[in-house]
Amino acid sequence: QVQLVESGGGLVQAGGSLRLSCAASGRTFSMGWFRQAPGKEREFVAVIGWNDAFSYYADSVKGRFTISGDNAKNTVYLQMNSLKPEDTAVYFCAGRNTIGVATSTSRYDYWGQGTQVTVSS
């Protein structure tokens, strides 16, 4: 069982930046970020493969967010720039034991507890 712990959330003004981190207790083959706003379903944000083999983004964040990984630390990051109020959500880190792009929550084996990101207008 892999434990995932997110950090780096907070309150930021529109146009600002935040960097989220997700530390894993073990290695997974793919790591993703999802987010869930109040009253909405959890939605895919970005995914990265082990050793940066691939990355893929939701259209809503493409060009603004960057996912990266530090394999030596079993840590994945989400750099979020040009933040908008609609980016406000709880952000979750997720890991899966299969390599490849996956945008559905059901395809992931491990989940963190989430970190709140609030973007004020």
Short mmCIF file of C-alpha atoms in Angstrom, two decimals:
data_model
loop_
_atom_site.label_atom_id
_atom_site.label_comp_id
_atom_site.label_asym_id
_atom_site.label_seq_id
_atom_site.Cartn_x
_atom_site.Cartn_y
_atom_site.Cartn_z
CA GLN A 1 0.00 0.00 0.00
CA VAL A 2 1.43 3.37 -1.05
CA GLN A 3 0.68 6.42 1.09
CA LEU A 4 0.34 9.80 -0.63
CA VAL A 5 0.62 13.13 1.17
CA GLU A 6 -0.14 16.43 -0.56
CA SER A 7 1.07 19.85 0.50
CA GLY A 8 1.33 23.38 -0.88
CA GLY A 9 -2.27 24.46 -1.10
CA GLY A 10 -3.47 27.85 0.08
CA LEU A 11 -5.15 31.11 -0.79
CA VAL A 12 -3.91 33.12 -3.78
CA GLN A 13 -5.22 35.98 -5.87
CA ALA A 14 -6.28 35.47 -9.46
CA GLY A 15 -3.26 35.51 -11.72
CA GLY A 16 -1.01 34.16 -9.01
CA SER A 17 0.86 30.88 -8.68
CA LEU A 18 1.07 27.92 -6.34
CA ARG A 19 3.10 24.71 -6.36
CA LEU A 20 1.59 21.55 -4.98
CA SER A 21 3.68 18.60 -3.86
CA CYS A 22 2.77 14.96 -3.41
CA ALA A 23 5.13 12.69 -1.51
CA ALA A 24 4.67 8.96 -2.01
CA SER A 25 5.83 6.27 0.42
CA GLY A 26 6.69 4.00 -2.49
CA ARG A 27 7.01 3.98 -6.24
CA THR A 28 4.06 4.04 -8.60
CA PHE A 29 4.15 3.87 -12.38
CA SER A 30 1.92 6.88 -12.98
CA MET A 31 0.97 9.80 -10.78
CA GLY A 32 -1.95 12.10 -11.36
CA TRP A 33 -3.59 15.19 -9.96
CA PHE A 34 -7.36 15.59 -9.69
CA ARG A 35 -9.51 18.32 -8.21
CA GLN A 36 -12.96 18.58 -6.74
CA ALA A 37 -14.92 21.79 -6.33
CA PRO A 38 -17.91 22.01 -3.96
CA GLY A 39 -20.92 20.25 -5.42
CA LYS A 40 -18.99 18.90 -8.39
CA GLU A 41 -17.44 15.58 -9.32
CA ARG A 42 -13.74 14.96 -9.00
CA GLU A 43 -12.08 15.85 -12.27
CA PHE A 44 -8.78 15.02 -13.90
CA VAL A 45 -6.09 17.69 -14.01
CA ALA A 46 -2.80 16.10 -15.10
CA VAL A 47 -0.83 12.85 -15.10
CA ILE A 48 2.85 11.96 -15.40
CA GLY A 49 4.59 8.67 -16.00
CA TRP A 50 7.50 7.21 -14.07
CA ASN A 51 10.79 8.85 -15.06
CA ASP A 52 8.81 11.52 -16.92
CA ALA A 53 7.99 9.04 -19.67
CA PHE A 54 4.87 11.02 -20.55
CA SER A 55 2.60 13.78 -19.30
CA TYR A 56 -0.93 14.75 -20.17
CA TYR A 57 -3.20 17.62 -19.15
CA ALA A 58 -6.84 18.51 -19.05
CA ASP A 59 -7.70 21.18 -21.61
CA SER A 60 -8.78 23.53 -18.82
CA VAL A 61 -5.24 23.73 -17.39
CA LYS A 62 -3.08 23.19 -20.46
CA GLY A 63 -0.51 25.97 -20.81
CA ARG A 64 -1.00 27.12 -17.21
CA PHE A 65 -0.17 24.04 -15.10
CA THR A 66 2.95 21.88 -15.27
CA ILE A 67 3.33 18.43 -13.72
CA SER A 68 6.80 17.14 -12.89
CA GLY A 69 8.39 14.44 -10.82
CA ASP A 70 11.45 13.73 -8.71
CA ASN A 71 11.89 9.99 -8.91
CA ALA A 72 14.63 9.92 -6.29
CA LYS A 73 12.22 11.44 -3.78
CA ASN A 74 9.08 9.67 -5.02
CA THR A 75 7.52 13.11 -5.23
CA VAL A 76 5.37 14.70 -7.91
CA TYR A 77 4.69 18.41 -8.27
CA LEU A 78 2.00 20.53 -9.84
CA GLN A 79 3.11 24.06 -10.70
CA MET A 80 0.02 26.19 -11.18
CA ASN A 81 0.38 29.58 -12.87
CA SER A 82 -2.14 32.18 -14.01
CA LEU A 83 -4.64 30.84 -11.51
CA LYS A 84 -8.32 31.62 -11.98
CA PRO A 85 -11.19 31.59 -9.47
CA GLU A 86 -12.57 28.53 -11.26
CA ASP A 87 -9.41 26.64 -10.24
CA THR A 88 -10.65 26.75 -6.64
CA ALA A 89 -11.00 23.17 -5.41
CA VAL A 90 -9.53 20.48 -3.23
CA TYR A 91 -6.62 19.00 -5.16
CA PHE A 92 -5.89 15.30 -4.82
CA CYS A 93 -2.83 13.33 -5.71
CA ALA A 94 -3.34 9.82 -7.08
CA GLY A 95 -1.09 6.92 -8.03
CA ARG A 96 -1.54 3.85 -10.15
CA ASN A 97 0.40 0.64 -10.63
CA THR A 98 0.03 0.75 -14.40
CA ILE A 99 1.94 2.97 -16.76
CA GLY A 100 -0.07 5.05 -19.19
CA VAL A 101 -2.40 8.02 -19.43
CA ALA A 102 -5.51 7.65 -17.31
CA THR A 103 -8.07 10.37 -16.69
CA SER A 104 -10.69 8.41 -14.78
CA THR A 105 -10.63 8.20 -10.99
CA SER A 106 -11.42 4.48 -11.19
CA ARG A 107 -8.08 3.80 -12.88
CA TYR A 108 -6.06 4.91 -9.84
CA ASP A 109 -5.04 2.68 -6.95
CA TYR A 110 -3.92 5.18 -4.31
CA TRP A 111 -5.20 8.56 -3.16
CA GLY A 112 -4.03 11.34 -0.91
CA GLN A 113 -6.23 13.28 1.48
CA GLY A 114 -6.26 16.44 -0.62
CA THR A 115 -5.12 20.02 -0.21
CA GLN A 116 -7.32 23.10 -0.56
CA VAL A 117 -6.58 25.66 -3.24
CA THR A 118 -8.59 28.88 -3.16
CA VAL A 119 -8.22 31.55 -5.82
CA SER A 120 -9.79 34.91 -5.04
CA SER A 121 -10.99 37.30 -7.73
#
